[in-house]
Short mmCIF file of C-alpha atoms and ligand atoms in Angstrom, two decimals:
data_model
loop_
_atom_site.label_atom_id
_atom_site.label_comp_id
_atom_site.label_asym_id
_atom_site.label_seq_id
_atom_site.Cartn_x
_atom_site.Cartn_y
_atom_site.Cartn_z
CA UNK A 1 52.25 28.77 41.68
CA UNK A 2 49.38 28.49 39.21
CA UNK A 3 45.81 29.38 40.12
CA UNK A 4 42.97 27.05 39.13
CA UNK A 5 39.21 27.51 39.20
CA UNK A 6 37.39 24.73 41.05
CA UNK A 7 33.62 24.79 41.39
CA UNK A 8 33.13 28.47 42.21
CA UNK A 9 36.48 29.39 43.74
CA UNK A 10 39.98 30.27 42.58
CA UNK A 11 42.60 28.24 44.46
CA UNK A 12 46.35 27.58 44.34
CA UNK A 13 46.93 24.50 42.18
CA UNK A 14 47.98 22.34 45.14
CA UNK A 15 44.62 22.99 46.80
CA UNK A 16 42.54 22.10 43.76
CA UNK A 17 40.56 19.02 44.75
CA UNK A 18 37.36 17.18 43.85
CA UNK A 19 35.53 14.40 45.64
CA UNK A 20 36.75 10.83 45.12
CA UNK A 21 33.04 10.00 44.75
CA UNK A 22 32.78 12.08 41.55
CA UNK A 23 31.78 10.07 38.47
CA UNK A 24 34.81 11.51 36.69
CA UNK A 25 36.98 9.58 39.18
CA UNK A 26 34.81 6.46 39.51
CA UNK A 27 33.74 6.01 35.89
CA UNK A 28 35.71 8.37 33.71
CA UNK A 29 32.41 10.21 33.14
CA UNK A 30 32.99 13.87 32.35
CA UNK A 31 34.03 16.12 29.48
CA UNK A 32 36.95 18.41 28.87
CA UNK A 33 38.42 20.74 26.30
CA UNK A 34 41.88 22.06 25.76
CA UNK A 35 43.27 25.20 24.15
CA UNK A 36 46.30 27.45 24.28
CA UNK A 37 46.96 31.18 24.29
CA UNK A 38 48.68 33.31 21.67
CA UNK A 39 50.08 36.49 23.15
CA UNK A 40 48.01 35.58 26.25
CA UNK A 41 44.76 35.50 24.25
CA UNK A 42 42.91 32.15 24.43
CA UNK A 43 42.67 30.84 20.86
CA UNK A 44 39.07 30.30 19.72
CA UNK A 45 37.75 30.14 23.29
CA UNK A 46 34.07 30.32 22.24
CA UNK A 47 34.52 27.43 19.79
CA UNK A 48 36.19 25.29 22.44
CA UNK A 49 33.43 26.02 24.96
CA UNK A 50 30.80 25.22 22.31
CA UNK A 51 32.55 21.90 21.70
CA UNK A 52 32.58 21.24 25.47
CA UNK A 53 28.82 21.78 25.50
CA UNK A 54 28.40 19.45 22.49
CA UNK A 55 30.57 16.82 24.16
CA UNK A 56 28.40 17.02 27.29
CA UNK A 57 25.24 16.74 25.20
CA UNK A 58 26.56 13.67 23.41
CA UNK A 59 27.42 11.75 26.59
CA UNK A 60 24.32 12.87 28.54
CA UNK A 61 26.00 15.20 31.01
CA UNK A 62 23.98 18.24 32.08
CA UNK A 63 26.02 21.43 32.48
CA UNK A 64 24.96 24.06 35.01
CA UNK A 65 26.77 26.92 33.31
CA UNK A 66 26.02 28.77 30.11
CA UNK A 67 28.70 29.02 27.44
CA UNK A 68 29.13 32.72 28.26
CA UNK A 69 29.65 31.94 31.97
CA UNK A 70 32.29 29.32 31.17
CA UNK A 71 34.10 31.75 28.82
CA UNK A 72 34.13 34.43 31.53
CA UNK A 73 35.52 32.00 34.12
CA UNK A 74 38.25 30.88 31.70
CA UNK A 75 39.18 34.51 30.92
CA UNK A 76 39.38 35.29 34.64
CA UNK A 77 41.53 32.21 35.34
CA UNK A 78 43.92 33.28 32.58
CA UNK A 79 44.05 36.79 34.10
CA UNK A 80 45.04 35.22 37.44
CA UNK A 81 47.99 33.45 35.82
CA UNK A 82 49.72 36.34 34.09
CA UNK A 83 53.10 35.00 35.25
CA UNK A 84 52.94 32.59 32.26
CA UNK A 85 54.41 33.70 28.98
CA UNK A 86 51.80 31.54 27.22
CA UNK A 87 49.32 29.11 28.75
CA UNK A 88 47.72 25.72 28.24
CA UNK A 89 44.09 25.87 29.29
CA UNK A 90 42.13 22.80 30.32
CA UNK A 91 38.39 23.16 30.92
CA UNK A 92 36.91 20.13 32.63
CA UNK A 93 33.36 19.37 33.66
CA UNK A 94 33.04 16.36 35.93
CA UNK A 95 30.07 14.00 36.07
CA UNK A 96 29.39 14.93 39.71
CA UNK A 97 28.47 12.76 42.68
CA UNK A 98 25.87 10.07 42.13
CA UNK A 99 23.80 8.25 44.79
CA UNK A 100 24.16 4.88 43.07
CA UNK A 101 27.68 5.58 41.80
CA UNK A 102 26.67 5.45 38.17
CA UNK A 103 23.62 7.57 37.32
CA UNK A 104 24.45 11.26 36.66
CA UNK A 105 22.42 13.65 38.83
CA UNK A 106 23.30 16.95 37.15
CA UNK A 107 25.64 18.17 39.89
CA UNK A 108 28.93 18.18 37.95
CA UNK A 109 31.78 20.49 38.82
CA UNK A 110 33.50 22.95 36.52
CA UNK A 111 37.29 23.08 36.73
CA UNK A 112 39.64 25.36 34.80
CA UNK A 113 43.35 24.63 34.91
CA UNK A 114 45.78 27.14 33.44
CA UNK A 115 49.38 25.93 33.24
CA UNK A 116 52.51 27.16 31.45
CA UNK A 117 52.46 26.21 27.76
CA UNK A 118 54.36 23.00 27.20
CA UNK A 119 57.01 23.49 24.51
CA UNK A 120 57.23 20.61 22.04
CA UNK A 121 60.49 19.43 20.43
CA UNK A 122 61.62 21.70 17.60
CA UNK A 123 62.75 18.74 15.45
CA UNK A 124 59.11 17.63 15.05
CA UNK A 125 58.59 20.68 12.87
CA UNK A 126 61.92 20.81 11.04
CA UNK A 127 62.50 17.08 10.43
CA UNK A 128 59.01 15.58 10.63
CA UNK A 129 57.78 12.72 12.84
CA UNK A 130 56.84 9.06 12.70
CA UNK A 131 53.32 7.95 13.58
CA UNK A 132 51.71 4.51 13.72
CA UNK A 133 48.24 3.12 13.03
CA UNK A 134 46.21 1.04 15.48
CA UNK A 135 42.90 -0.79 15.09
CA UNK A 136 40.86 1.10 17.68
CA UNK A 137 37.41 2.72 17.53
CA UNK A 138 36.53 5.50 19.95
CA UNK A 139 33.16 5.38 21.67
CA UNK A 140 31.18 8.54 20.73
CA UNK A 141 34.07 10.04 18.75
CA UNK A 142 32.42 13.46 18.51
CA UNK A 143 32.78 13.92 22.28
CA UNK A 144 35.93 14.88 24.14
CA UNK A 145 35.23 12.89 27.28
CA UNK A 146 37.49 12.33 30.27
CA UNK A 147 37.57 8.66 29.29
CA UNK A 148 40.76 8.71 27.21
CA UNK A 149 41.85 5.18 28.06
CA UNK A 150 42.33 4.29 24.39
CA UNK A 151 44.44 7.42 23.86
CA UNK A 152 46.74 6.77 26.81
CA UNK A 153 47.16 3.14 25.73
CA UNK A 154 47.64 3.93 22.03
CA UNK A 155 50.22 6.61 22.76
CA UNK A 156 52.27 4.19 24.81
CA UNK A 157 52.26 1.82 21.83
CA UNK A 158 53.45 4.68 19.60
CA UNK A 159 56.28 5.60 21.96
CA UNK A 160 57.45 1.98 22.06
CA UNK A 161 57.88 2.19 18.29
CA UNK A 162 59.67 5.52 18.29
CA UNK A 163 56.55 7.32 17.05
CA UNK A 164 54.84 10.38 18.52
CA UNK A 165 51.20 9.61 17.69
CA UNK A 166 48.84 6.73 16.91
CA UNK A 167 46.13 7.03 14.29
CA UNK A 168 42.90 5.11 14.93
CA UNK A 169 41.76 2.77 12.16
CA UNK A 170 38.19 1.46 12.31
CA UNK A 171 36.68 -1.89 11.27
CA UNK A 172 36.23 -0.57 7.72
CA UNK A 173 39.99 0.15 7.51
CA UNK A 174 39.31 3.88 7.63
CA UNK A 175 42.01 6.13 9.05
CA UNK A 176 40.12 8.53 11.30
CA UNK A 177 42.24 10.65 13.65
CA UNK A 178 45.04 10.44 16.17
CA UNK A 179 44.76 10.10 19.94
CA UNK A 180 44.71 13.89 20.24
CA UNK A 181 45.16 15.03 16.65
CA UNK A 182 43.37 15.23 13.31
CA UNK A 183 44.85 13.66 10.20
CA UNK A 184 45.46 15.31 6.80
CA UNK A 185 47.30 14.27 3.64
CA UNK A 186 48.04 15.60 0.16
CA UNK A 187 47.44 13.46 -2.90
CA UNK A 188 47.61 14.75 -6.47
CA UNK A 189 47.78 18.27 -5.09
CA UNK A 190 44.53 17.95 -3.11
CA UNK A 191 44.33 18.26 0.66
CA UNK A 192 42.26 15.40 2.09
CA UNK A 193 40.91 14.78 5.61
CA UNK A 194 38.17 12.52 7.01
CA UNK A 195 34.75 14.17 7.31
CA UNK A 196 33.11 12.28 10.18
CA UNK A 197 33.45 9.84 13.09
CA UNK A 198 36.17 12.08 14.52
CA UNK A 199 36.45 14.82 17.08
CA UNK A 200 35.90 18.03 15.09
CA UNK A 201 39.24 19.65 15.83
CA UNK A 202 39.29 23.41 16.19
CA UNK A 203 42.75 23.50 14.59
CA UNK A 204 41.36 21.37 11.74
CA UNK A 205 38.49 23.79 11.14
CA UNK A 206 40.77 26.84 11.19
CA UNK A 207 43.14 25.17 8.73
CA UNK A 208 40.32 24.16 6.39
CA UNK A 209 39.33 27.85 6.28
CA UNK A 210 42.91 29.11 5.80
CA UNK A 211 43.84 26.75 2.94
CA UNK A 212 40.68 27.39 0.91
CA UNK A 213 42.39 29.89 -1.38
CA UNK A 214 45.53 27.79 -1.77
CA UNK A 215 44.55 24.14 -2.23
CA UNK A 216 41.62 22.09 -3.39
CA UNK A 217 40.18 20.37 -0.31
CA UNK A 218 38.37 17.02 -0.14
CA UNK A 219 36.52 15.84 2.95
CA UNK A 220 36.21 12.11 2.42
CA UNK A 221 36.85 8.74 3.98
CA UNK A 222 40.50 7.73 3.98
CA UNK A 223 41.45 4.08 3.66
CA UNK A 224 44.52 2.49 5.11
CA UNK A 225 45.31 0.99 1.70
CA UNK A 226 45.94 4.55 0.49
CA UNK A 227 48.97 5.01 2.75
CA UNK A 228 51.42 4.20 -0.04
CA UNK A 229 49.94 6.90 -2.27
CA UNK A 230 50.06 9.76 0.23
CA UNK A 231 52.43 12.47 -0.98
CA UNK A 232 52.55 14.55 2.21
CA UNK A 233 50.97 13.99 5.61
CA UNK A 234 50.45 16.18 8.67
CA UNK A 235 48.55 16.06 11.94
CA UNK A 236 46.99 18.97 13.81
CA UNK A 237 45.99 19.81 17.38
CA UNK A 238 45.69 22.85 19.61
CA UNK A 239 49.01 22.39 21.38
CA UNK A 240 50.87 20.71 18.49
CA UNK A 241 49.54 23.00 15.76
CA UNK A 242 50.67 21.51 12.40
CA UNK A 243 53.15 18.62 12.66
CA UNK A 244 54.64 17.17 9.46
CA UNK A 245 54.69 13.37 9.23
CA UNK A 246 57.43 11.53 7.32
CA UNK A 247 56.67 7.92 8.27
CA UNK A 248 53.51 5.92 9.03
CA UNK A 249 54.17 2.42 10.37
CA UNK A 250 56.81 1.13 7.92
CA UNK A 251 55.78 3.43 5.06
CA UNK A 252 57.95 6.44 4.29
CA UNK A 253 56.06 9.53 3.16
CA UNK A 254 57.36 11.68 0.30
CA UNK A 255 61.11 12.11 0.25
CA UNK A 256 61.46 11.73 4.03
CA UNK A 257 61.35 15.46 4.76
CA UNK A 258 58.42 17.78 5.49
CA UNK A 259 56.91 18.58 2.09
CA UNK A 260 56.50 21.97 0.48
CA UNK A 261 52.70 22.04 0.74
CA UNK A 262 52.77 21.02 4.41
CA UNK A 263 55.29 23.78 5.09
CA UNK A 264 52.91 26.20 3.40
CA UNK A 265 50.08 25.07 5.73
CA UNK A 266 52.40 25.46 8.73
CA UNK A 267 53.27 28.98 7.58
CA UNK A 268 49.63 29.97 6.99
CA UNK A 269 48.67 28.72 10.44
CA UNK A 270 51.58 30.46 12.12
CA UNK A 271 50.78 33.76 10.41
CA UNK A 272 47.16 33.42 11.44
CA UNK A 273 47.86 32.60 15.11
CA UNK A 274 50.35 35.47 15.33
CA UNK A 275 47.72 37.86 13.95
CA UNK A 276 45.17 36.38 16.36
CA UNK A 277 47.49 37.05 19.29
CA UNK A 278 47.81 40.65 18.13
CA UNK A 279 44.03 40.98 17.99
CA UNK A 280 44.13 41.57 14.23
CA UNK A 281 41.77 38.67 13.43
C1 PLP B 301 40.53 12.63 19.54
C2 PLP B 301 41.01 13.99 19.16
N1 PLP B 301 41.01 14.35 17.85
C3 PLP B 301 41.44 15.57 17.46
C4 PLP B 301 41.92 16.51 18.36
C5 PLP B 301 42.40 17.86 17.88
O1 PLP B 301 41.50 18.87 18.26
P1 PLP B 301 41.94 20.39 18.43
O2 PLP B 301 42.53 20.83 17.15
O3 PLP B 301 40.65 21.10 18.74
O4 PLP B 301 42.92 20.44 19.54
C6 PLP B 301 41.91 16.19 19.72
C7 PLP B 301 42.38 17.18 20.70
O5 PLP B 301 42.79 16.86 21.78
C8 PLP B 301 41.45 14.90 20.14
O6 PLP B 301 41.43 14.56 21.42
#
């Protein structure tokens, strides 16, 4: 059985509970972050905790732990789950209990859940996937809040259409990001990804660093009208890493197979995460 951290104590997963009066339950008010391990080492833990703090700042949730304290608790929770080959790590900070059921009072609870890493289908990476677009705008997109109603809804729409992810399109017809992924494409040899109004993905930032010496990169708005001109497309996320995309809505991308440049990005990322797991970077 997995061990979780819940508000000061380590408990077996089936004893991990919070109050039903918590704002996270009543209002979806809380923040979370998610990362995985490579060779049991949490990937970019400090960056994820920093993003958790930023998310909290953006939604007006006061955290009662420093970043260093959260990192230490995460490390300890991972150490208590060494029976996993690799782990998924979810760090969650709830809104806490509120006298009027809506106003935060700064008494949120920190939870750390470490579970076995979920393996994703191999064909995603060898054959490429279909994704769809949906006209949805996230509220405070720079925050990873526990209110992921639009993500849960949008992903159901994707699954109904045989796709694995939905990309949000805003009122200006800008393609922004997926429900839990960032969006990239190649056009005329350049790697392009939206600069703002997205969650700043940790995978995205690592990839932007890794590709610097290999491709010209453009951070700019991406319009839905450009779909037809995209030569290669991929999406990124902590658990999914780099997933090649071969179809968006009804538009086929490239020659229907993961492209050469995308495969290069996948390779660079894999080499980097392997080295990270070995403590070499
Ligand atoms: C809305 C959104 N965009 C992008 C991402 C990708 O971020 P990361 O690479 O840090 O996992 C996520 C992660 O869950 C997300 O929820």
